[in-house]
mmCIF file of C-alpha atoms in Angstrom:
data_model
loop_
_atom_site.group_PDB
_atom_site.id
_atom_site.type_symbol
_atom_site.label_atom_id
_atom_site.label_comp_id
_atom_site.label_asym_id
_atom_site.label_seq_id
_atom_site.Cartn_x
_atom_site.Cartn_y
_atom_site.Cartn_z
ATOM 1 C CA MET A 1176 7.762 -146.034 84.814
ATOM 2 C CA ASP A 1177 5.250 -143.237 84.131
ATOM 3 C CA LYS A 1178 2.504 -145.805 83.536
ATOM 4 C CA THR A 1179 3.317 -147.538 86.835
ATOM 5 C CA ASP A 1180 3.130 -144.237 88.740
ATOM 6 C CA LYS A 1181 -0.179 -143.351 87.124
ATOM 7 C CA ILE A 1182 -1.655 -146.743 88.067
ATOM 8 C CA ARG A 1183 -0.397 -146.379 91.653
ATOM 9 C CA LYS A 1184 -1.857 -142.877 91.968
ATOM 10 C CA PHE A 1185 -5.116 -144.052 90.419
ATOM 11 C CA ARG A 1186 -5.371 -146.855 92.999
ATOM 12 C CA GLN A 1187 -4.743 -144.423 95.844
ATOM 13 C CA THR A 1188 -7.323 -141.947 94.554
ATOM 14 C CA ALA A 1189 -9.888 -144.691 93.976
ATOM 15 C CA LEU A 1190 -9.294 -145.984 97.495
ATOM 16 C CA MET A 1191 -10.023 -142.576 99.030
ATOM 17 C CA ILE A 1192 -13.145 -142.145 96.890
ATOM 18 C CA CYS A 1193 -14.476 -145.586 97.902
ATOM 19 C CA ILE A 1194 -13.852 -144.957 101.620
ATOM 20 C CA VAL A 1195 -15.517 -141.513 101.536
ATOM 21 C CA ALA A 1196 -18.424 -142.763 99.414
ATOM 22 C CA GLY A 1197 -18.944 -145.804 101.649
ATOM 23 C CA ALA A 1198 -18.976 -143.601 104.760
ATOM 24 C CA ILE A 1199 -21.468 -141.162 103.218
ATOM 25 C CA PHE A 1200 -23.821 -143.953 102.087
ATOM 26 C CA LEU A 1201 -23.544 -145.616 105.488
ATOM 27 C CA LEU A 1202 -24.776 -142.453 107.181
ATOM 28 C CA GLN A 1203 -27.750 -142.175 104.827
ATOM 29 C CA SER A 1204 -30.282 -144.564 106.351
ATOM 30 C CA SER A 1205 -32.693 -144.071 103.465
ATOM 31 C CA LEU A 1206 -30.255 -145.618 100.957
ATOM 32 C CA PRO A 1207 -29.942 -149.390 100.291
ATOM 33 C CA ARG A 1208 -27.442 -151.149 102.603
ATOM 34 C CA PHE A 1209 -25.662 -152.793 99.713
ATOM 35 C CA LEU A 1210 -24.203 -149.440 98.569
ATOM 36 C CA PRO A 1211 -21.808 -148.837 101.532
ATOM 37 C CA ILE A 1212 -20.995 -152.551 101.624
ATOM 38 C CA THR A 1213 -20.096 -152.449 97.930
ATOM 39 C CA PHE A 1214 -17.836 -149.398 98.274
ATOM 40 C CA PHE A 1215 -16.129 -150.727 101.424
ATOM 41 C CA SER A 1216 -15.539 -154.058 99.660
ATOM 42 C CA ILE A 1217 -13.940 -152.276 96.709
ATOM 43 C CA ALA A 1218 -11.845 -150.261 99.186
ATOM 44 C CA LEU A 1219 -10.639 -153.474 100.828
ATOM 45 C CA LEU A 1220 -9.615 -154.884 97.464
ATOM 46 C CA LEU A 1221 -7.724 -151.669 96.690
ATOM 47 C CA VAL A 1222 -5.936 -151.869 100.044
ATOM 48 C CA ILE A 1223 -4.792 -155.389 99.193
ATOM 49 C CA TRP A 1224 -3.797 -154.260 95.691
ATOM 50 C CA ASN A 1225 -1.811 -151.334 97.119
ATOM 51 C CA SER A 1226 -0.028 -153.690 99.519
ATOM 52 C CA ILE A 1227 1.281 -156.100 96.876
ATOM 53 C CA GLY A 1228 4.308 -153.919 96.059
ATOM 54 C CA THR A 1229 5.140 -153.513 99.748
ATOM 55 C CA PHE A 1230 4.846 -157.288 100.212
ATOM 56 C CA PHE A 1231 7.389 -157.954 97.453
ATOM 57 C CA TYR A 1232 9.670 -155.218 98.799
ATOM 58 C CA GLY A 1233 9.559 -156.689 102.316
ATOM 59 C CA LYS A 1234 10.299 -160.159 100.943
ATOM 60 C CA ALA A 1235 13.363 -158.829 99.120
ATOM 61 C CA ALA A 1236 14.553 -157.014 102.249
ATOM 62 C CA LYS A 1237 14.229 -160.186 104.307
ATOM 63 C CA ILE A 1238 16.256 -162.197 101.764
ATOM 64 C CA LEU A 1239 19.018 -159.594 101.839
ATOM 65 C CA GLN A 1240 19.663 -160.119 105.536
ATOM 66 C CA ASP A 1241 22.152 -162.842 104.492
ATOM 67 C CA LYS A 1242 24.254 -160.419 102.392
ATOM 68 C CA THR A 1243 25.534 -163.222 100.147
ATOM 69 C CA ASN A 1244 25.876 -163.363 96.370
ATOM 70 C CA ALA A 1245 22.991 -165.854 96.279
ATOM 71 C CA SER A 1246 20.734 -163.632 98.401
ATOM 72 C CA TYR A 1247 21.285 -160.645 96.138
ATOM 73 C CA GLY A 1248 20.411 -162.800 93.134
ATOM 74 C CA LYS A 1249 17.212 -164.018 94.780
ATOM 75 C CA ALA A 1250 16.168 -160.559 95.992
ATOM 76 C CA MET A 1251 16.460 -158.657 92.681
ATOM 77 C CA PRO A 1252 13.312 -160.182 91.028
ATOM 78 C CA TYR A 1253 11.269 -159.234 94.099
ATOM 79 C CA PHE A 1254 12.528 -155.645 93.927
ATOM 80 C CA GLU A 1255 11.489 -155.547 90.270
ATOM 81 C CA LYS A 1256 8.013 -156.812 91.219
ATOM 82 C CA ALA A 1257 7.814 -154.238 94.015
ATOM 83 C CA ILE A 1258 8.532 -151.455 91.509
ATOM 84 C CA LYS A 1259 6.028 -152.908 89.033
ATOM 85 C CA TRP A 1260 3.199 -153.121 91.611
ATOM 86 C CA GLY A 1261 4.052 -149.778 93.134
ATOM 87 C CA VAL A 1262 5.886 -148.720 96.291
ATOM 88 C CA ASN A 1263 6.687 -145.257 97.653
ATOM 89 C CA GLU A 1264 9.557 -143.251 96.193
ATOM 90 C CA ASN A 1265 11.939 -143.892 99.108
ATOM 91 C CA CYS A 1266 11.558 -147.639 98.554
ATOM 92 C CA GLN A 1267 12.060 -147.118 94.843
ATOM 93 C CA ILE A 1268 15.393 -145.395 95.521
ATOM 94 C CA VAL A 1269 16.595 -148.304 97.668
ATOM 95 C CA ALA A 1270 15.405 -150.859 95.084
ATOM 96 C CA GLY A 1271 16.946 -148.911 92.179
ATOM 97 C CA THR A 1272 20.238 -148.522 94.021
ATOM 98 C CA LEU A 1273 20.469 -152.215 94.842
ATOM 99 C CA MET A 1274 19.630 -153.131 91.245
ATOM 100 C CA LEU A 1275 22.431 -150.803 90.149
ATOM 101 C CA GLN A 1276 24.883 -152.450 92.532
ATOM 102 C CA HIS A 1277 23.854 -156.092 92.375
ATOM 103 C CA GLY A 1278 21.392 -156.628 89.547
ATOM 104 C CA ASP A 1279 20.505 -155.115 86.176
ATOM 105 C CA MET A 1280 22.389 -151.802 86.025
ATOM 106 C CA GLU A 1281 20.206 -150.419 83.240
ATOM 107 C CA LYS A 1282 16.999 -151.130 85.153
ATOM 108 C CA GLY A 1283 18.480 -149.460 88.209
ATOM 109 C CA ARG A 1284 19.479 -146.460 86.128
ATOM 110 C CA GLU A 1285 16.003 -146.213 84.617
ATOM 111 C CA ILE A 1286 14.346 -146.168 88.046
ATOM 112 C CA LEU A 1287 16.765 -143.589 89.473
ATOM 113 C CA GLU A 1288 16.633 -141.322 86.404
ATOM 114 C CA HIS A 1289 12.852 -141.289 86.604
ATOM 115 C CA LEU A 1290 12.979 -140.228 90.261
ATOM 116 C CA ALA A 1291 15.726 -137.673 89.581
ATOM 117 C CA SER A 1292 13.454 -135.951 87.055
ATOM 118 C CA GLY A 1293 10.492 -135.892 89.482
ATOM 119 C CA THR A 1294 9.068 -133.048 91.524
ATOM 120 C CA ASN A 1295 9.730 -134.301 95.068
ATOM 121 C CA PRO A 1296 12.904 -132.393 96.114
ATOM 122 C CA LYS A 1297 13.941 -134.947 98.755
ATOM 123 C CA THR A 1298 13.710 -138.059 96.598
ATOM 124 C CA LYS A 1299 14.870 -136.121 93.532
ATOM 125 C CA ASP A 1300 18.240 -135.318 95.080
ATOM 126 C CA ALA A 1301 18.563 -138.616 96.965
ATOM 127 C CA SER A 1302 18.136 -140.518 93.695
ATOM 128 C CA LYS A 1303 20.965 -138.473 92.157
ATOM 129 C CA VAL A 1304 23.317 -139.696 94.880
ATOM 130 C CA SER A 1305 22.849 -143.254 93.619
ATOM 131 C CA LEU A 1306 22.476 -142.345 89.946
ATOM 132 C CA SER A 1307 25.962 -140.835 89.969
ATOM 133 C CA MET A 1308 27.357 -144.317 90.593
ATOM 134 C CA TYR A 1309 26.004 -145.508 87.239
ATOM 135 C CA TRP A 1310 28.148 -143.023 85.349
ATOM 136 C CA TRP A 1311 31.161 -143.771 87.558
ATOM 137 C CA MET A 1312 30.793 -147.479 86.744
ATOM 138 C CA LYS A 1313 30.588 -146.512 83.046
ATOM 139 C CA GLY A 1314 33.866 -144.640 83.396
ATOM 140 C CA ASP A 1315 32.306 -141.183 82.962
ATOM 141 C CA LEU A 1316 33.779 -139.420 85.986
ATOM 142 C CA ASP A 1317 32.787 -135.947 84.809
ATOM 143 C CA SER A 1318 29.071 -136.863 84.652
ATOM 144 C CA ALA A 1319 29.274 -138.636 88.025
ATOM 145 C CA ILE A 1320 30.841 -135.534 89.608
ATOM 146 C CA GLU A 1321 28.393 -133.173 87.908
ATOM 147 C CA ILE A 1322 25.323 -135.105 89.134
ATOM 148 C CA SER A 1323 26.744 -135.273 92.686
ATOM 149 C CA LYS A 1324 27.467 -131.554 92.784
ATOM 150 C CA LYS A 1325 23.985 -130.718 91.498
ATOM 151 C CA ALA A 1326 22.512 -132.645 94.440
ATOM 152 C CA MET A 1327 24.781 -130.653 96.777
ATOM 153 C CA GLU A 1328 23.762 -127.349 95.160
ATOM 154 C CA ASN A 1329 20.157 -128.264 95.932
ATOM 155 C CA GLY A 1330 21.032 -128.607 99.616
ATOM 156 C CA CYS A 1331 21.476 -132.363 99.834
ATOM 157 C CA ARG A 1332 23.918 -133.302 102.610
ATOM 158 C CA ASP A 1333 24.051 -137.073 102.708
ATOM 159 C CA LYS A 1334 26.869 -139.304 103.959
ATOM 160 C CA ASN A 1335 26.768 -141.423 100.819
ATOM 161 C CA LEU A 1336 26.888 -138.300 98.668
ATOM 162 C CA TYR A 1337 30.193 -137.284 100.246
ATOM 163 C CA VAL A 1338 31.586 -140.806 99.902
ATOM 164 C CA ASN A 1339 30.599 -140.978 96.247
ATOM 165 C CA LEU A 1340 31.831 -137.514 95.300
ATOM 166 C CA CYS A 1341 35.153 -137.957 97.112
ATOM 167 C CA THR A 1342 35.606 -141.344 95.425
ATOM 168 C CA TYR A 1343 35.151 -139.775 92.001
ATOM 169 C CA LEU A 1344 37.458 -136.843 92.750
ATOM 170 C CA LEU A 1345 40.157 -139.125 94.121
ATOM 171 C CA GLU A 1346 39.999 -141.367 91.064
ATOM 172 C CA LYS A 1347 40.133 -138.345 88.771
ATOM 173 C CA GLY A 1348 43.213 -137.052 90.664
ATOM 174 C CA ASP A 1349 41.577 -133.768 91.607
ATOM 175 C CA TYR A 1350 43.115 -133.759 95.070
ATOM 176 C CA LYS A 1351 42.380 -130.107 95.871
ATOM 177 C CA GLU A 1352 38.643 -130.629 95.377
ATOM 178 C CA TYR A 1353 38.886 -133.983 97.165
ATOM 179 C CA ARG A 1354 40.364 -132.362 100.286
ATOM 180 C CA LYS A 1355 37.750 -129.604 100.116
ATOM 181 C CA TYR A 1356 34.852 -132.064 100.336
ATOM 182 C CA ILE A 1357 36.565 -134.324 102.881
ATOM 183 C CA LYS A 1358 36.918 -131.317 105.177
ATOM 184 C CA GLU A 1359 33.308 -130.275 104.534
ATOM 185 C CA CYS A 1360 32.179 -133.827 105.309
ATOM 186 C CA ASN A 1361 34.048 -133.862 108.608
ATOM 187 C CA ASP A 1362 32.910 -130.333 109.494
ATOM 188 C CA ASN A 1363 29.313 -131.524 109.111
ATOM 189 C CA SER A 1364 29.986 -134.615 111.250
ATOM 190 C CA LEU A 1365 29.138 -136.890 108.310
ATOM 191 C CA ALA A 1366 32.346 -138.948 108.269
ATOM 192 C CA THR A 1367 31.874 -142.696 107.938
ATOM 193 C CA PRO A 1368 34.220 -145.722 107.835
ATOM 194 C CA ALA A 1369 34.170 -145.334 104.042
ATOM 195 C CA ILE A 1370 35.616 -141.825 104.434
ATOM 196 C CA LEU A 1371 38.423 -143.261 106.579
ATOM 197 C CA ASP A 1372 39.151 -145.750 103.794
ATOM 198 C CA LEU A 1373 39.210 -142.985 101.193
ATOM 199 C CA GLU A 1374 41.670 -141.069 103.352
ATOM 200 C CA ALA A 1375 43.868 -144.153 103.604
ATOM 201 C CA ALA A 1376 43.832 -144.436 99.797
ATOM 202 C CA TYR A 1377 44.622 -140.715 99.442
ATOM 203 C CA TYR A 1378 47.630 -140.913 101.744
ATOM 204 C CA MET A 1379 48.934 -144.016 99.964
ATOM 205 C CA ILE A 1380 48.845 -142.050 96.728
ATOM 206 C CA GLN A 1381 50.732 -139.251 98.532
ATOM 207 C CA LYS A 1382 53.238 -141.936 99.704
ATOM 208 C CA ASP A 1383 52.442 -141.203 103.360
ATOM 209 C CA TRP A 1384 52.119 -144.878 104.286
ATOM 210 C CA LYS A 1385 52.247 -144.260 108.028
ATOM 211 C CA LYS A 1386 49.215 -141.971 108.034
ATOM 212 C CA ALA A 1387 47.384 -144.285 105.610
ATOM 213 C CA GLY A 1388 47.939 -147.187 108.002
ATOM 214 C CA THR A 1389 46.586 -145.141 110.893
ATOM 215 C CA TYR A 1390 43.358 -144.415 109.030
ATOM 216 C CA LEU A 1391 42.909 -148.091 108.190
ATOM 217 C CA THR A 1392 43.613 -149.154 111.768
ATOM 218 C CA SER A 1393 40.922 -146.753 112.913
ATOM 219 C CA LEU A 1394 38.498 -148.121 110.301
ATOM 220 C CA PHE A 1395 38.965 -151.763 111.306
ATOM 221 C CA ASP A 1396 38.730 -150.812 114.982
ATOM 222 C CA LYS A 1397 35.297 -149.272 114.284
ATOM 223 C CA THR A 1398 33.782 -151.897 112.013
ATOM 224 C CA THR A 1399 34.251 -155.025 109.901
ATOM 225 C CA PRO A 1400 33.882 -153.773 106.333
ATOM 226 C CA ALA A 1401 31.520 -155.605 103.972
ATOM 227 C CA TYR A 1402 33.115 -154.203 100.812
ATOM 228 C CA LYS A 1403 36.496 -154.970 99.284
ATOM 229 C CA ASP A 1404 38.428 -151.706 99.185
ATOM 230 C CA PRO A 1405 39.635 -151.588 102.829
ATOM 231 C CA TYR A 1406 40.983 -155.132 102.630
ATOM 232 C CA LEU A 1407 42.847 -154.305 99.414
ATOM 233 C CA HIS A 1408 44.298 -151.158 100.958
ATOM 234 C CA LYS A 1409 45.279 -153.073 104.091
ATOM 235 C CA ALA A 1410 47.092 -155.612 101.918
ATOM 236 C CA MET A 1411 48.909 -152.834 100.033
ATOM 237 C CA ILE A 1412 50.175 -151.305 103.271
ATOM 238 C CA SER A 1413 51.322 -154.711 104.572
ATOM 239 C CA LEU A 1414 53.205 -155.421 101.356
ATOM 240 C CA HIS A 1415 54.805 -151.953 101.411
ATOM 241 C CA TYR A 1416 56.360 -152.898 104.737
ATOM 242 C CA GLY A 1417 57.457 -156.317 103.455
ATOM 243 C CA ASP A 1418 54.783 -158.193 105.416
ATOM 244 C CA TRP A 1419 53.544 -160.386 102.579
ATOM 245 C CA GLU A 1420 51.846 -162.927 104.887
ATOM 246 C CA ASN A 1421 49.443 -160.302 106.263
ATOM 247 C CA ALA A 1422 48.986 -158.931 102.749
ATOM 248 C CA VAL A 1423 47.731 -162.352 101.626
ATOM 249 C CA LYS A 1424 45.605 -162.662 104.779
ATOM 250 C CA ALA A 1425 43.907 -159.317 104.142
ATOM 251 C CA LEU A 1426 43.038 -160.219 100.547
ATOM 252 C CA SER A 1427 41.908 -163.709 101.530
ATOM 253 C CA GLU A 1428 39.317 -162.226 103.896
ATOM 254 C CA ILE A 1429 37.479 -160.677 100.960
ATOM 255 C CA ARG A 1430 35.849 -163.853 99.698
ATOM 256 C CA ASN A 1431 34.308 -164.538 103.126
ATOM 257 C CA MET A 1432 33.407 -160.955 104.046
ATOM 258 C CA CYS A 1433 32.353 -159.314 100.780
ATOM 259 C CA ALA A 1434 29.676 -160.167 98.222
ATOM 260 C CA GLU A 1435 30.290 -159.510 94.527
ATOM 261 C CA SER A 1436 28.931 -156.200 93.279
ATOM 262 C CA ASN A 1437 28.790 -154.206 90.058
ATOM 263 C CA THR A 1438 30.691 -151.531 92.008
ATOM 264 C CA SER A 1439 33.399 -153.915 93.297
ATOM 265 C CA ILE A 1440 36.948 -152.690 92.807
ATOM 266 C CA PHE A 1441 38.009 -156.209 91.731
ATOM 267 C CA THR A 1442 36.117 -159.439 91.209
ATOM 268 C CA HIS A 1443 36.785 -162.394 93.509
ATOM 269 C CA ASP A 1444 38.760 -164.073 90.694
ATOM 270 C CA GLU A 1445 40.917 -160.983 90.228
ATOM 271 C CA ILE A 1446 41.560 -160.893 93.970
ATOM 272 C CA ASP A 1447 42.696 -164.518 93.741
ATOM 273 C CA THR A 1448 45.107 -163.454 90.979
ATOM 274 C CA LEU A 1449 46.533 -160.725 93.213
ATOM 275 C CA ILE A 1450 46.983 -163.276 96.011
ATOM 276 C CA SER A 1451 48.857 -165.575 93.620
ATOM 277 C CA LEU A 1452 51.167 -162.734 92.572
ATOM 278 C CA ILE A 1453 52.029 -162.038 96.203
ATOM 279 C CA LYS A 1454 52.480 -165.694 97.154
ATOM 280 C CA ASP A 1455 54.792 -166.366 94.202
ATOM 281 C CA GLU A 1456 58.378 -165.389 95.158
ATOM 282 C CA ASN A 1457 59.030 -164.679 91.460
ATOM 283 C CA THR A 1458 56.396 -161.907 91.370
ATOM 284 C CA ARG A 1459 55.968 -160.909 95.034
ATOM 285 C CA TRP A 1460 58.461 -158.061 95.010
ATOM 286 C CA GLY A 1461 57.308 -156.932 91.601
ATOM 287 C CA MET A 1462 53.954 -156.358 93.261
ATOM 288 C CA LEU A 1463 55.662 -154.287 95.947
ATOM 289 C CA GLU A 1464 57.354 -152.211 93.243
ATOM 290 C CA VAL A 1465 53.960 -151.417 91.671
ATOM 291 C CA ILE A 1466 52.453 -150.542 95.031
ATOM 292 C CA ASP A 1467 55.359 -148.290 96.033
ATOM 293 C CA ASN A 1468 55.682 -146.504 92.676
ATOM 294 C CA ASN A 1469 52.084 -146.425 91.426
ATOM 295 C CA PRO A 1470 49.651 -147.215 94.285
ATOM 296 C CA GLU A 1471 46.834 -145.540 92.351
ATOM 297 C CA THR A 1472 46.924 -148.455 89.893
ATOM 298 C CA LEU A 1473 45.363 -150.877 92.373
ATOM 299 C CA ILE A 1474 43.347 -148.163 94.125
ATOM 300 C CA LYS A 1475 41.544 -147.513 90.836
ATOM 301 C CA GLY A 1476 40.928 -151.241 90.329
ATOM 302 C CA GLU A 1477 43.423 -151.793 87.505
ATOM 303 C CA MET A 1478 45.300 -155.090 87.330
ATOM 304 C CA PRO A 1479 49.042 -154.375 87.695
ATOM 305 C CA THR A 1480 51.818 -155.207 85.245
ATOM 306 C CA VAL A 1481 54.337 -157.006 87.487
ATOM 307 C CA LYS A 1482 58.038 -157.551 86.820
ATOM 308 C CA LYS A 1483 59.297 -161.051 87.536
ATOM 309 C CA GLY A 1484 62.418 -162.129 89.368
ATOM 310 C CA LEU A 1485 63.043 -159.031 91.451
ATOM 311 C CA LYS A 1486 64.993 -159.581 94.648
ATOM 312 C CA LYS A 1487 63.566 -158.687 98.011
ATOM 313 C CA PRO A 1488 64.232 -154.958 98.540
ATOM 314 C CA GLU A 1489 64.887 -153.085 101.725
ATOM 315 C CA THR A 1490 61.508 -152.279 103.295
ATOM 316 C CA PRO A 1491 60.633 -149.868 106.100
ATOM 317 C CA THR A 1492 60.043 -151.195 109.603
ATOM 318 C CA LEU A 1493 56.358 -151.973 110.165
ATOM 319 C CA PRO A 1494 55.146 -149.298 112.627
ATOM 320 C CA SER A 1495 52.499 -149.679 115.312
ATOM 321 C CA PHE A 1496 49.846 -147.543 113.699
ATOM 322 C CA SER A 1497 47.445 -147.761 116.636
ATOM 323 C CA GLU A 1498 49.968 -146.122 118.990
ATOM 324 C CA GLU A 1499 50.318 -142.920 117.006
ATOM 325 C CA SER A 1500 48.790 -139.842 118.602
ATOM 326 C CA PHE A 1501 46.595 -139.067 115.607
ATOM 327 C CA ASP A 1502 42.861 -138.543 115.445
ATOM 328 C CA PRO A 1503 41.552 -139.960 112.128
ATOM 329 C CA THR A 1504 38.266 -138.082 112.565
ATOM 330 C CA SER A 1505 39.930 -134.696 112.940
ATOM 331 C CA THR A 1506 38.230 -131.964 110.937
ATOM 332 C CA SER A 1507 41.400 -129.950 110.506
ATOM 333 C CA ILE A 1508 43.737 -130.126 107.531
ATOM 334 C CA SER A 1509 47.375 -129.932 108.501
ATOM 335 C CA LYS A 1510 49.728 -127.447 106.889
ATOM 336 C CA ASP A 1511 51.426 -130.344 105.079
ATOM 337 C CA ASP A 1512 48.083 -131.305 103.560
ATOM 338 C CA GLU A 1513 47.437 -127.722 102.441
ATOM 339 C CA ASP A 1514 50.908 -127.508 100.872
ATOM 340 C CA ASN A 1515 50.292 -130.746 98.960
ATOM 341 C CA GLU A 1516 46.786 -129.941 97.735
ATOM 342 C CA ASP A 1517 47.952 -128.450 94.436
ATOM 343 C CA ASP A 1518 50.456 -131.255 93.805
ATOM 344 C CA GLY A 1519 48.518 -133.634 93.804
ATOM 345 C CA GLU A 1520 36.333 -146.676 95.871
ATOM 346 C CA MET A 1521 33.228 -146.534 97.060
ATOM 347 C CA ASP A 1522 31.094 -147.879 99.778
ATOM 348 C CA THR A 1523 28.072 -149.333 97.986
ATOM 349 C CA SER A 1524 27.359 -152.064 99.991
ATOM 350 C CA LEU A 1525 24.609 -152.249 102.618
ATOM 351 C CA ASN A 1526 25.751 -150.995 106.006
ATOM 352 C CA ASP A 1527 23.883 -150.868 109.331
ATOM 353 C CA GLU A 1528 22.062 -147.677 108.335
ATOM 354 C CA ASP A 1529 21.020 -149.248 105.025
ATOM 355 C CA GLU A 1530 19.629 -152.260 106.856
ATOM 356 C CA GLU A 1531 17.674 -149.982 109.177
ATOM 357 C CA TRP A 1532 16.307 -148.215 106.108
ATOM 358 C CA LEU A 1533 15.180 -151.519 104.620
ATOM 359 C CA LYS A 1534 13.513 -152.577 107.868
ATOM 360 C CA LYS A 1535 11.581 -149.306 108.119
ATOM 361 C CA HIS A 1536 10.310 -149.502 104.567
ATOM 362 C CA SER A 1537 9.494 -153.183 104.451
ATOM 363 C CA ASN A 1538 6.521 -152.869 106.834
#
């Protein structure tokens, strides 16, 4: 990585020298005409050389417009070439993040660690937001939380940073810290659909299924998620209320709506296994038992141990979540939430803002 940066900086410096030298020689009528022509020709070659990385980056961004497993596979080699030939640090962060999520995790980590140790404060902290995901995927929650908090201490206030940090805290079971950063996120008007999904997961863990359903209803009213967690959580709520048909429907949508990712809560094959467990009358209500007693099992992406042969239990009446007078984007924490604080998955996919980022940096 250091060698690549040195070459890129050398090209940029050489380009400026050639342009300045060519201009000076052009103004000196006593000098041979071939001198400015030579320097301007070299400058043109350097411009083309400097554009190669941007070309590969733009090609990768164009391929990713499909958002399919195949498109991610095709785009990753172009991102690697873009890094090799040299692109600006913002583009490197996007490329490294996408490699982390959909390509070679170690290459993505290498790119992001290099940027995180750099001198540019903006890209240094922004790279930490993505780098924290590497350690989360490796199961090192403490390192993921530490890196995220360091970025915050440096003044970084990014939507994805809040999503990532709250995901880690929720998985760790540190609900007091989780609620602290959820409130801070809302107070700074940085809430996203991913935050609504995290709140739904939190309230399922707290066994407040009604409030969890309201958050998810708000999420699906706002957007069609391109990552798996909301569909899983929607299925869990449906099954809690004995609505196994809609539980299957929610999980079945995943294969059409969500590409595979290194950060996925479950693989497509594992989702198919969950669907089979719900469809099978011999295991369906065993799934409900797991969801009611230990919802965090599925929320954390762990395959459940399901009892067979359980009879259909009494289930609550399915409420109309959308009719509740509750504002999912409220910045206040209710007294019940404050009382429960001591008792006590991540949006990594490309959203509309990510696509806009790619478009801006592929020119």
